[in-house]
Coordinates of C-alpha atoms and ligand atoms in Angstrom, one line a residue:
Chain M
M1 CA 62.6 -37.7 82.2
N2 CA 59.1 -39.1 83.3
P3 CA 58.1 -41.9 81.3
F4 CA 54.5 -40.8 81.2
R5 CA 55.4 -37.5 80.0
L6 CA 57.5 -39.1 77.2
I7 CA 54.4 -41.0 76.2
G8 CA 52.3 -37.9 76.2
A9 CA 54.9 -36.0 74.2
G10 CA 55.0 -38.7 71.6
V11 CA 51.2 -38.9 71.3
L12 CA 51.0 -35.1 71.1
G13 CA 53.7 -34.9 68.4
F14 CA 51.9 -37.5 66.5
C15 CA 48.6 -35.9 66.6
A16 CA 50.2 -32.7 65.4
N17 CA 51.7 -34.5 62.5
L18 CA 48.3 -36.1 61.8
G19 CA 47.1 -33.4 59.6
G20 CA 50.3 -33.3 57.8
I21 CA 50.2 -37.0 57.1
V22 CA 46.6 -37.0 55.8
A23 CA 47.3 -34.0 53.6
F24 CA 50.5 -35.9 52.3
A25 CA 48.7 -39.0 51.5
S26 CA 45.8 -37.5 49.8
R27 CA 48.1 -35.3 47.7
A28 CA 50.1 -38.5 46.7
I29 CA 46.9 -40.5 45.9
G30 CA 45.2 -37.6 44.2
R31 CA 48.1 -37.0 41.9
G32 CA 49.2 -40.7 41.5
V33 CA 46.0 -41.7 40.1
T34 CA 46.3 -39.4 37.1
P35 CA 49.1 -40.1 34.5
P36 CA 52.0 -40.1 34.0
Y37 CA 52.5 -43.3 35.7
F38 CA 56.2 -44.8 36.1
P39 CA 55.8 -48.6 35.6
R40 CA 59.7 -49.2 36.4
Q41 CA 59.1 -47.5 39.8
Y42 CA 56.1 -49.7 40.6
L43 CA 58.0 -52.8 39.6
R44 CA 60.9 -52.1 41.7
Q45 CA 58.7 -51.4 44.6
F46 CA 56.8 -54.6 44.3
L47 CA 60.1 -56.5 44.1
D48 CA 61.5 -54.6 46.9
I49 CA 58.5 -54.9 49.4
G50 CA 57.1 -58.2 48.2
Y51 CA 59.9 -60.5 46.8
Y52 CA 62.8 -59.4 49.0
S53 CA 60.8 -59.7 52.1
L54 CA 60.0 -63.3 51.6
P55 CA 62.9 -64.8 53.5
V56 CA 62.5 -62.6 56.6
V57 CA 58.7 -63.1 56.7
G58 CA 58.8 -66.6 56.0
L59 CA 61.4 -67.3 58.8
T60 CA 59.2 -65.3 61.2
A61 CA 56.2 -67.3 60.1
I62 CA 57.7 -70.8 60.4
F63 CA 58.9 -70.4 63.9
T64 CA 55.8 -68.7 65.0
G65 CA 53.7 -71.5 63.8
A66 CA 55.9 -74.1 65.4
V67 CA 56.1 -72.3 68.8
L68 CA 52.4 -71.9 68.7
A69 CA 51.8 -75.7 68.2
L70 CA 54.3 -76.4 71.0
Q71 CA 52.8 -73.9 73.5
S72 CA 49.2 -74.9 73.0
Y73 CA 50.1 -78.6 73.3
T74 CA 51.7 -78.0 76.5
G75 CA 48.7 -76.0 77.8
F76 CA 45.8 -78.0 76.2
Q77 CA 47.4 -81.3 77.2
R78 CA 46.4 -80.4 80.9
F79 CA 42.7 -80.8 80.2
Q80 CA 42.8 -83.3 77.2
A81 CA 42.2 -80.6 74.4
E82 CA 45.0 -81.4 72.1
S83 CA 42.6 -81.9 69.2
A84 CA 42.0 -78.2 69.1
I85 CA 45.7 -77.4 68.4
P86 CA 45.3 -77.5 64.6
T87 CA 42.4 -75.0 64.8
I88 CA 44.3 -72.8 67.3
V89 CA 47.4 -72.6 65.1
V90 CA 45.6 -71.8 62.0
L91 CA 43.2 -69.2 63.5
S92 CA 45.9 -67.4 65.4
V93 CA 48.2 -67.3 62.3
V94 CA 45.6 -66.4 59.7
R95 CA 43.9 -63.8 61.8
E96 CA 46.3 -62.3 63.8
L97 CA 50.1 -63.4 63.9
G98 CA 50.6 -63.7 60.2
P99 CA 49.5 -60.1 59.4
V100 CA 50.9 -58.5 62.6
L101 CA 54.2 -60.0 62.4
A102 CA 54.7 -59.6 58.7
G103 CA 53.5 -55.9 59.1
L104 CA 56.2 -55.6 61.9
M105 CA 59.1 -57.2 60.1
V106 CA 58.2 -55.2 56.9
A107 CA 58.2 -52.0 58.9
G108 CA 61.6 -52.8 60.1
R109 CA 62.9 -53.8 56.6
V110 CA 61.0 -51.7 54.1
G111 CA 59.8 -48.8 56.0
A112 CA 63.1 -48.0 57.2
A113 CA 64.8 -48.3 54.0
M114 CA 62.1 -46.1 52.2
A115 CA 62.7 -43.4 55.0
A116 CA 66.3 -43.6 54.6
E117 CA 66.3 -43.4 50.8
L118 CA 63.8 -40.7 50.5
G119 CA 65.6 -38.8 53.3
T120 CA 68.7 -39.0 51.7
M121 CA 67.2 -37.8 48.3
R122 CA 65.8 -35.0 50.1
V123 CA 69.0 -34.0 51.8
T124 CA 71.1 -34.3 48.6
E125 CA 68.4 -32.2 46.6
Q126 CA 67.5 -35.2 44.4
I127 CA 63.7 -34.5 45.2
D128 CA 64.3 -31.0 44.2
A129 CA 66.0 -32.1 40.9
L130 CA 62.9 -34.3 40.1
T131 CA 60.7 -31.1 40.1
T132 CA 63.1 -29.4 37.8
L133 CA 63.0 -32.3 35.4
S134 CA 59.3 -31.8 35.2
T135 CA 58.6 -35.0 37.1
D136 CA 56.1 -34.9 40.0
P137 CA 57.8 -36.5 43.1
Y138 CA 54.5 -37.7 44.4
R139 CA 53.9 -39.6 41.3
Y140 CA 57.4 -40.9 40.8
L141 CA 58.4 -41.7 44.4
I142 CA 55.4 -41.8 46.6
M143 CA 52.5 -43.3 44.8
P144 CA 54.6 -46.5 43.8
R145 CA 55.6 -47.0 47.3
L146 CA 52.0 -46.7 48.6
V147 CA 50.6 -49.0 46.0
G148 CA 53.4 -51.4 46.7
G149 CA 52.5 -51.6 50.4
L150 CA 49.1 -52.0 49.8
I151 CA 49.3 -54.8 47.3
M152 CA 52.3 -56.8 48.3
L153 CA 51.7 -57.2 52.1
P154 CA 48.5 -59.2 51.5
L155 CA 50.4 -61.4 49.2
L156 CA 53.1 -61.8 51.6
V157 CA 50.7 -62.6 54.3
V158 CA 49.3 -65.4 52.2
V159 CA 52.8 -66.9 52.1
A160 CA 53.4 -66.3 55.8
D161 CA 50.0 -68.0 56.7
L162 CA 50.9 -71.2 54.5
I163 CA 54.4 -71.3 56.0
G164 CA 53.1 -70.6 59.6
V165 CA 50.5 -73.5 59.3
M166 CA 53.4 -75.7 57.9
G167 CA 55.6 -74.8 61.0
G168 CA 52.7 -75.9 63.2
Y169 CA 52.2 -79.1 61.1
L170 CA 55.8 -80.0 61.4
I171 CA 56.2 -79.8 65.1
A172 CA 52.8 -81.4 65.6
T173 CA 53.5 -84.5 63.3
L174 CA 57.3 -84.9 63.9
K175 CA 57.3 -84.3 67.8
L176 CA 53.8 -84.3 69.3
G177 CA 52.7 -87.4 67.7
F178 CA 49.7 -86.1 65.5
G179 CA 48.8 -88.0 62.4
S180 CA 49.4 -86.0 59.2
V181 CA 45.9 -86.3 57.6
E182 CA 44.2 -85.8 60.9
Y183 CA 46.2 -82.7 61.5
L184 CA 45.5 -81.1 58.0
N185 CA 41.8 -82.1 58.3
N186 CA 41.3 -80.3 61.6
T187 CA 43.3 -77.4 60.4
F188 CA 40.6 -76.6 57.6
R189 CA 37.6 -77.8 59.4
Y190 CA 36.8 -74.6 61.4
L191 CA 38.4 -72.1 59.1
Q192 CA 36.1 -69.6 57.6
T193 CA 36.3 -67.3 54.8
M194 CA 36.0 -64.3 57.2
D195 CA 39.3 -65.4 59.0
V196 CA 41.2 -65.1 55.8
V197 CA 39.4 -62.0 54.5
S198 CA 40.0 -60.1 57.8
G199 CA 43.7 -61.2 57.8
L200 CA 44.3 -60.1 54.4
T201 CA 42.5 -56.8 55.1
K202 CA 44.6 -56.0 57.9
A203 CA 47.7 -56.8 55.8
A204 CA 46.7 -54.3 53.2
V205 CA 46.0 -51.8 56.1
F206 CA 49.4 -52.5 57.7
G207 CA 51.3 -52.3 54.2
F208 CA 49.7 -49.0 53.4
I209 CA 50.7 -47.8 56.9
V210 CA 54.2 -48.9 56.6
A211 CA 54.7 -47.3 53.2
L212 CA 53.0 -44.1 54.2
M213 CA 55.3 -43.8 57.4
G214 CA 58.4 -44.5 55.4
C215 CA 57.4 -41.9 52.7
Y216 CA 56.2 -39.2 54.9
H217 CA 59.1 -39.2 57.4
G218 CA 61.6 -39.6 54.6
F219 CA 60.2 -36.8 52.4
Y220 CA 60.1 -34.4 55.2
S221 CA 63.5 -35.6 56.6
Q222 CA 65.6 -32.7 58.2
R223 CA 68.9 -31.8 56.7
G224 CA 72.1 -33.7 57.3
A225 CA 72.9 -37.4 58.1
Q226 CA 71.3 -36.9 61.6
G227 CA 68.1 -35.9 59.9
V228 CA 68.0 -39.0 57.9
G229 CA 68.7 -41.1 60.9
V230 CA 65.8 -39.5 62.8
A231 CA 63.5 -39.9 59.9
T232 CA 64.2 -43.6 59.8
T233 CA 63.6 -44.1 63.6
R234 CA 60.4 -42.2 63.4
A235 CA 59.2 -44.3 60.3
V236 CA 59.8 -47.6 62.1
V237 CA 58.4 -46.5 65.4
T238 CA 55.3 -44.9 64.2
A239 CA 54.5 -47.6 61.9
S240 CA 54.7 -50.3 64.5
I241 CA 52.6 -48.5 66.9
L242 CA 50.0 -47.8 64.1
I243 CA 50.0 -51.3 63.1
L244 CA 49.2 -52.5 66.6
T245 CA 46.5 -49.9 67.2
S246 CA 44.8 -50.4 63.9
N247 CA 45.1 -54.1 64.3
Y248 CA 42.7 -53.7 67.2
I249 CA 40.3 -51.4 65.4
V250 CA 40.0 -53.6 62.2
T251 CA 39.5 -56.8 64.5
E252 CA 36.7 -54.9 66.3
L253 CA 35.2 -53.8 63.1
F254 CA 35.1 -57.4 61.6
F255 CA 34.1 -59.4 64.6
S256 CA 32.0 -57.1 66.7
G257 CA 29.0 -57.2 64.7
Chain U
M1 CA 66.1 -4.4 22.0
S2 CA 67.1 -6.2 25.3
Q3 CA 64.1 -8.2 26.6
V4 CA 63.7 -9.2 30.2
K5 CA 63.2 -12.9 30.6
I6 CA 63.2 -13.2 34.3
R7 CA 62.1 -10.2 36.4
I8 CA 62.6 -10.8 40.1
R9 CA 61.1 -8.0 42.4
G10 CA 61.4 -7.7 46.1
V11 CA 62.0 -11.3 46.8
S12 CA 62.5 -12.0 50.4
K13 CA 63.1 -15.3 52.2
R14 CA 63.9 -16.1 55.6
F15 CA 64.6 -19.4 57.5
G16 CA 63.4 -18.8 61.1
A17 CA 65.5 -16.0 62.4
N18 CA 67.9 -16.2 59.5
V19 CA 67.0 -13.5 57.0
V20 CA 68.6 -14.6 53.7
L21 CA 66.9 -12.5 51.0
A22 CA 65.5 -9.0 52.0
G23 CA 64.0 -7.6 48.8
A24 CA 66.3 -8.8 45.8
D25 CA 65.6 -7.2 42.6
L26 CA 67.0 -8.5 39.3
D27 CA 66.4 -8.5 35.6
V28 CA 67.9 -11.4 33.6
E29 CA 67.8 -10.4 30.1
A30 CA 66.9 -13.0 27.3
G31 CA 69.6 -14.8 25.4
K32 CA 72.3 -13.3 27.8
S33 CA 74.5 -14.8 30.3
T34 CA 74.1 -13.3 33.8
V35 CA 76.4 -14.3 36.6
V36 CA 75.6 -13.8 40.2
I37 CA 78.4 -13.4 42.6
G38 CA 78.5 -12.8 46.2
G39 CA 79.9 -14.3 49.5
S40 CA 79.3 -17.8 50.6
G41 CA 75.9 -18.0 52.5
T42 CA 74.6 -14.8 51.1
G43 CA 71.6 -16.7 49.4
K44 CA 72.7 -17.1 45.8
S45 CA 71.5 -20.8 45.7
V46 CA 68.3 -19.7 47.6
L47 CA 67.5 -17.1 44.9
I48 CA 67.7 -19.5 42.1
K49 CA 65.6 -22.1 44.2
C50 CA 63.0 -19.4 44.5
V51 CA 62.9 -18.9 40.7
L52 CA 62.4 -22.6 40.1
G53 CA 59.7 -23.0 42.8
I54 CA 61.9 -25.3 45.0
L55 CA 61.4 -22.7 47.7
E56 CA 58.6 -20.5 48.2
P57 CA 59.6 -16.8 48.8
D58 CA 58.1 -15.1 51.8
A59 CA 57.3 -12.0 49.7
G60 CA 58.0 -10.6 46.4
S61 CA 57.3 -11.4 42.6
I62 CA 59.2 -13.5 40.0
Q63 CA 57.9 -13.4 36.3
I64 CA 59.3 -15.5 33.6
D65 CA 58.4 -14.1 30.2
G66 CA 55.8 -11.9 32.1
V67 CA 54.1 -15.0 33.7
E68 CA 54.1 -14.8 37.5
V69 CA 55.4 -18.0 39.0
V70 CA 55.6 -17.3 42.7
G71 CA 52.9 -19.5 44.2
G72 CA 52.7 -20.9 40.8
R73 CA 50.1 -23.5 40.7
T74 CA 48.8 -22.3 37.2
R75 CA 49.3 -24.4 34.2
E76 CA 51.2 -21.5 32.6
A77 CA 53.6 -21.1 35.6
R78 CA 54.2 -24.8 35.3
A79 CA 54.9 -24.5 31.6
K80 CA 57.2 -21.7 32.3
R81 CA 59.2 -23.6 34.8
A82 CA 59.5 -26.8 32.5
E83 CA 61.4 -24.5 30.3
C84 CA 64.1 -24.4 32.9
G85 CA 67.2 -26.6 33.4
M86 CA 69.1 -26.7 36.6
L87 CA 72.7 -27.9 37.7
F88 CA 72.5 -28.2 41.4
Q89 CA 75.5 -27.2 43.4
G90 CA 75.9 -30.5 44.8
G91 CA 75.0 -32.4 41.5
A92 CA 71.8 -33.9 43.0
L93 CA 72.3 -37.0 40.7
F94 CA 70.0 -39.8 41.3
D95 CA 72.2 -42.4 42.8
S96 CA 69.9 -45.4 41.9
L97 CA 70.1 -44.6 38.3
R98 CA 72.9 -45.0 35.7
V99 CA 74.6 -42.2 34.4
W100 CA 72.9 -42.1 31.0
E101 CA 69.4 -42.5 32.7
N102 CA 70.3 -39.5 34.9
V103 CA 71.3 -37.4 31.8
A104 CA 68.1 -38.7 29.9
F105 CA 65.7 -38.3 32.8
R106 CA 63.5 -35.7 31.5
L107 CA 63.4 -37.2 28.1
T108 CA 62.4 -40.6 29.3
H109 CA 60.1 -39.6 32.3
A110 CA 58.5 -36.4 30.9
E111 CA 58.8 -36.1 27.2
G112 CA 58.0 -39.8 26.4
V113 CA 61.3 -40.5 24.5
K114 CA 61.9 -44.3 24.0
R115 CA 64.9 -45.5 26.1
P116 CA 67.3 -46.4 23.1
E117 CA 66.9 -43.0 21.5
A118 CA 67.1 -41.3 24.8
R119 CA 70.4 -43.2 25.7
E120 CA 71.8 -42.1 22.3
R121 CA 71.1 -38.6 23.0
A122 CA 72.5 -38.7 26.4
V123 CA 75.7 -40.1 25.3
E124 CA 75.8 -37.3 22.8
T125 CA 75.2 -34.8 25.6
L126 CA 77.8 -36.5 27.7
R127 CA 80.3 -35.9 24.9
R128 CA 79.5 -32.1 25.2
V129 CA 80.6 -32.0 28.7
G130 CA 83.8 -33.9 28.0
L131 CA 82.7 -37.4 29.2
G132 CA 83.0 -40.5 27.1
A133 CA 80.3 -43.2 26.4
E134 CA 82.2 -45.5 28.8
V135 CA 80.8 -43.7 31.7
A136 CA 77.2 -44.0 30.4
D137 CA 76.5 -47.3 32.3
L138 CA 78.3 -46.4 35.4
L139 CA 76.6 -45.5 38.7
P140 CA 77.0 -41.9 39.8
A141 CA 78.8 -43.1 42.9
E142 CA 81.4 -44.6 40.8
L143 CA 82.5 -41.2 39.3
S144 CA 84.9 -38.6 40.8
G145 CA 83.1 -35.4 42.1
G146 CA 84.2 -33.3 39.0
M147 CA 82.8 -36.0 36.8
Q148 CA 79.6 -36.0 38.8
K149 CA 79.3 -32.2 38.3
R150 CA 79.6 -32.5 34.5
V151 CA 77.0 -35.2 34.5
G152 CA 74.8 -32.8 36.4
L153 CA 75.5 -30.3 33.8
A154 CA 74.7 -32.7 31.0
R155 CA 71.5 -33.4 32.6
A156 CA 70.5 -29.7 32.9
I157 CA 71.2 -29.1 29.3
A158 CA 70.0 -32.4 27.7
S159 CA 66.6 -31.4 26.8
D160 CA 67.6 -28.0 25.3
P161 CA 65.9 -25.9 27.9
Q162 CA 65.3 -22.1 27.3
I163 CA 66.5 -20.9 30.5
I164 CA 69.5 -22.7 32.4
F165 CA 70.5 -22.0 35.9
F166 CA 74.1 -23.2 36.8
D167 CA 75.0 -23.4 40.4
E168 CA 78.7 -23.2 40.7
P169 CA 79.6 -25.2 37.4
T170 CA 83.3 -25.2 37.7
T171 CA 83.9 -25.7 41.3
G172 CA 85.7 -29.0 41.8
L173 CA 87.1 -29.1 38.2
D174 CA 90.7 -28.6 37.1
P175 CA 91.5 -25.3 35.2
I176 CA 91.5 -27.0 31.7
M177 CA 87.9 -28.8 32.3
A178 CA 86.7 -25.6 34.0
D179 CA 87.6 -23.8 30.6
V180 CA 85.8 -26.4 28.6
I181 CA 82.6 -25.8 30.7
N182 CA 83.0 -22.2 30.6
E183 CA 83.3 -22.5 26.7
L184 CA 80.2 -24.7 26.7
I185 CA 78.0 -22.2 28.7
R186 CA 79.3 -19.4 26.6
R187 CA 78.2 -21.2 23.3
T188 CA 74.8 -22.2 24.7
T189 CA 73.9 -18.7 25.3
A190 CA 75.8 -17.1 22.4
D191 CA 74.7 -19.8 19.7
E192 CA 71.6 -21.0 20.7
G193 CA 69.9 -18.0 22.3
V194 CA 69.5 -19.6 25.8
T195 CA 69.3 -17.4 28.8
A196 CA 71.8 -18.6 31.5
L197 CA 71.9 -17.5 35.1
T198 CA 75.1 -18.7 36.6
I199 CA 76.4 -18.6 40.2
T200 CA 80.1 -18.8 40.7
H201 CA 83.0 -17.7 43.0
D202 CA 85.5 -18.2 40.0
M203 CA 86.3 -14.8 38.8
Q204 CA 88.1 -16.4 35.7
S205 CA 84.9 -18.0 34.9
V206 CA 82.9 -14.8 35.4
R207 CA 85.1 -13.1 32.9
A208 CA 84.7 -16.0 30.5
I209 CA 80.9 -16.5 30.6
A210 CA 79.3 -13.4 31.8
D211 CA 77.5 -10.6 29.8
T212 CA 76.2 -9.1 32.9
V213 CA 77.2 -9.5 36.5
A214 CA 75.2 -9.0 39.7
M215 CA 76.5 -9.0 43.1
L216 CA 74.2 -10.4 45.9
H217 CA 75.1 -8.8 49.3
A218 CA 73.0 -8.5 52.6
G219 CA 69.8 -10.0 51.0
R220 CA 69.8 -7.6 48.0
I221 CA 71.4 -7.3 44.5
H222 CA 74.0 -4.8 45.6
W223 CA 75.5 -4.0 42.3
H224 CA 74.5 -5.0 38.8
G225 CA 76.5 -4.1 35.6
P226 CA 78.2 -5.3 32.5
V227 CA 81.2 -7.7 32.9
A228 CA 83.5 -5.2 31.5
A229 CA 82.8 -2.9 34.5
I230 CA 83.7 -5.5 37.3
D231 CA 87.3 -4.0 37.4
E232 CA 86.1 -0.5 37.8
P233 CA 82.7 -1.1 39.5
G234 CA 82.8 2.2 41.4
D235 CA 81.8 0.1 44.4
A236 CA 83.8 -1.1 47.3
H237 CA 82.1 -4.3 47.9
V238 CA 82.4 -5.5 44.5
E239 CA 85.9 -4.3 44.2
Q240 CA 86.8 -6.3 47.4
F241 CA 85.0 -9.4 46.1
V242 CA 86.6 -9.3 42.6
Q243 CA 90.0 -8.8 44.0
G244 CA 89.6 -11.2 46.9
H245 CA 90.8 -9.2 49.7
A246 CA 90.1 -9.9 53.4
E247 CA 90.1 -6.2 54.2
G248 CA 87.2 -4.1 53.0
P249 CA 83.6 -3.3 53.7
I250 CA 82.6 -7.1 53.6
H251 CA 83.1 -8.5 57.0
V252 CA 84.2 -12.1 57.4
D253 CA 83.7 -13.3 61.0
V254 CA 86.4 -15.6 62.0
A255 CA 87.6 -16.3 65.4
A256 CA 90.3 -13.9 65.7
E257 CA 92.0 -12.2 68.6
Ligands
ATP301 N1 66.3 -25.3 53.1 C1 67.0 -24.3 54.0 N2 66.6 -24.5 55.3 C2 67.2 -23.6 56.1 N3 68.2 -22.7 55.9 C3 68.5 -22.7 54.5 C4 67.9 -23.5 53.6 N4 68.6 -23.3 52.4 C5 69.6 -22.5 52.8 N5 69.4 -22.1 53.9 C6 70.3 -20.8 54.6 O1 70.2 -19.9 53.7 C7 71.5 -19.2 53.6 C8 71.9 -19.0 52.3 O2 72.2 -20.3 51.5 P1 72.6 -20.5 50.1 O3 72.8 -21.8 49.9 O4 71.8 -19.7 49.2 O5 74.1 -19.7 50.0 P2 74.9 -19.6 48.8 O6 75.0 -18.1 48.6 O7 74.5 -20.3 47.7 O8 76.4 -19.9 49.5 P3 77.6 -20.8 48.7 O9 78.3 -19.9 47.9 O10 78.3 -21.3 49.8 O11 76.9 -21.8 48.0 C9 72.4 -20.1 54.6 O12 72.6 -19.3 55.8 C10 71.7 -21.3 54.7 O13 71.9 -21.9 55.9
MG302 MG1 75.2 -22.2 46.8

């Protein structure tokens, strides 16, 4: 098929779903803020999304920080601007790469798992069973995941930022001949609160998006193993696209004024 | 004398072009055991799911104790549905929870029973379905199909519901265990005054547990009568079904010729 037509079909399909997604999210939040709450479910999601994503996010961050230092060195060396490298690394990581890469990694790891788990629960009638046991699936399954995404991704990004900066620091001091104190001083000299705040805001938005896409596509999964497969793919693809789009929008909101 | 617990009138349900129920009427008497029989795919499970609110009928009315539950967003409708227990055809056990947590799910999640006490009651209920305390800490995936079915049964009866739906309670069980389960269903209705609606293909089970039998055919309750009448039903469809002949008014499409 014509690739432009495929893109169009994808966009139209998403817009058609948009109303459903908004309704789904408002139902989950509307019910989820009222009791009963299920602390075990929240705890499980916090661990799943936050703690168990640490290795993936940490690895991504350290190599990203390292490659940033290396690349900007080879570029900036040409016009004697090497001293800007610590600033470049920290601003790129904190404002952009930390949240975006962590968001994308978590979309692949957690969003997919959520869609697969909820999809399987839908297909094997476990979600129906919840209602017959007087337990609201939105409160029990959806809200803990949404809150988990919203809270844990910013925490993950704090860790990713630190590790990313450290990646740059290691390369700069071990390989590119920077002094340790000088590098760290330069790192924090031009960093502003707004850089950190915008990065963490992005992370919260991305975390919510990942969880919402995982939950929505899993919850409305079609029957059969194939249905679950489709739900998983959609969860990851829509979450990734939405992360990149909303990244631009949030950046625009923070830094245009 | 006999009081109607569940009144089903003109319930219709279709999935796309597939008309499953076309105006089904059924009265389920309080404290009695009603069995629904009918060919595979005639919509027996769909009928129960409409009563439970898992599926929304396209038309018709369903009352429990005189309370309309179709479209049931009211507090009363929800309270009536909370009196129902359900054994799903496929078990629908929560595969991330241990066996006892499955059985005690409603106690711990909707009724606020503390976990140690809930566990004790779960083990007690497991004993009623012929499972020992040693399975309590296993995961559902570690059980055989028949054991999973019995855990599902235990979950359905654990919080002493007023109305219980059993979707094929004895499929997949050996004849002795099937008899134990039949006996259990018999006792819950006879001794505890519970209203039971059971779906089964197993004629031995029908004879063992039914007070009344209803046959679903072509989207409607085709025949309805006391269990004693199923051998002389005066209806060719019921007769064919009870005796299990391939020849008769019910056509089974198989690729012949
Ligand atoms: N959620 C659903 N979406 C689409 N079609 C469905 C759905 N649930 C049931 N059906 C269709 O409804 C029909 C009746 O299904 P149902 O599960 O009620 O059969 P049944 O009488 O319980 O059969 P069996 O004895 O084999 O369990 C089937 O044709 C099935 O494909
Ligand atoms: Mg069925």
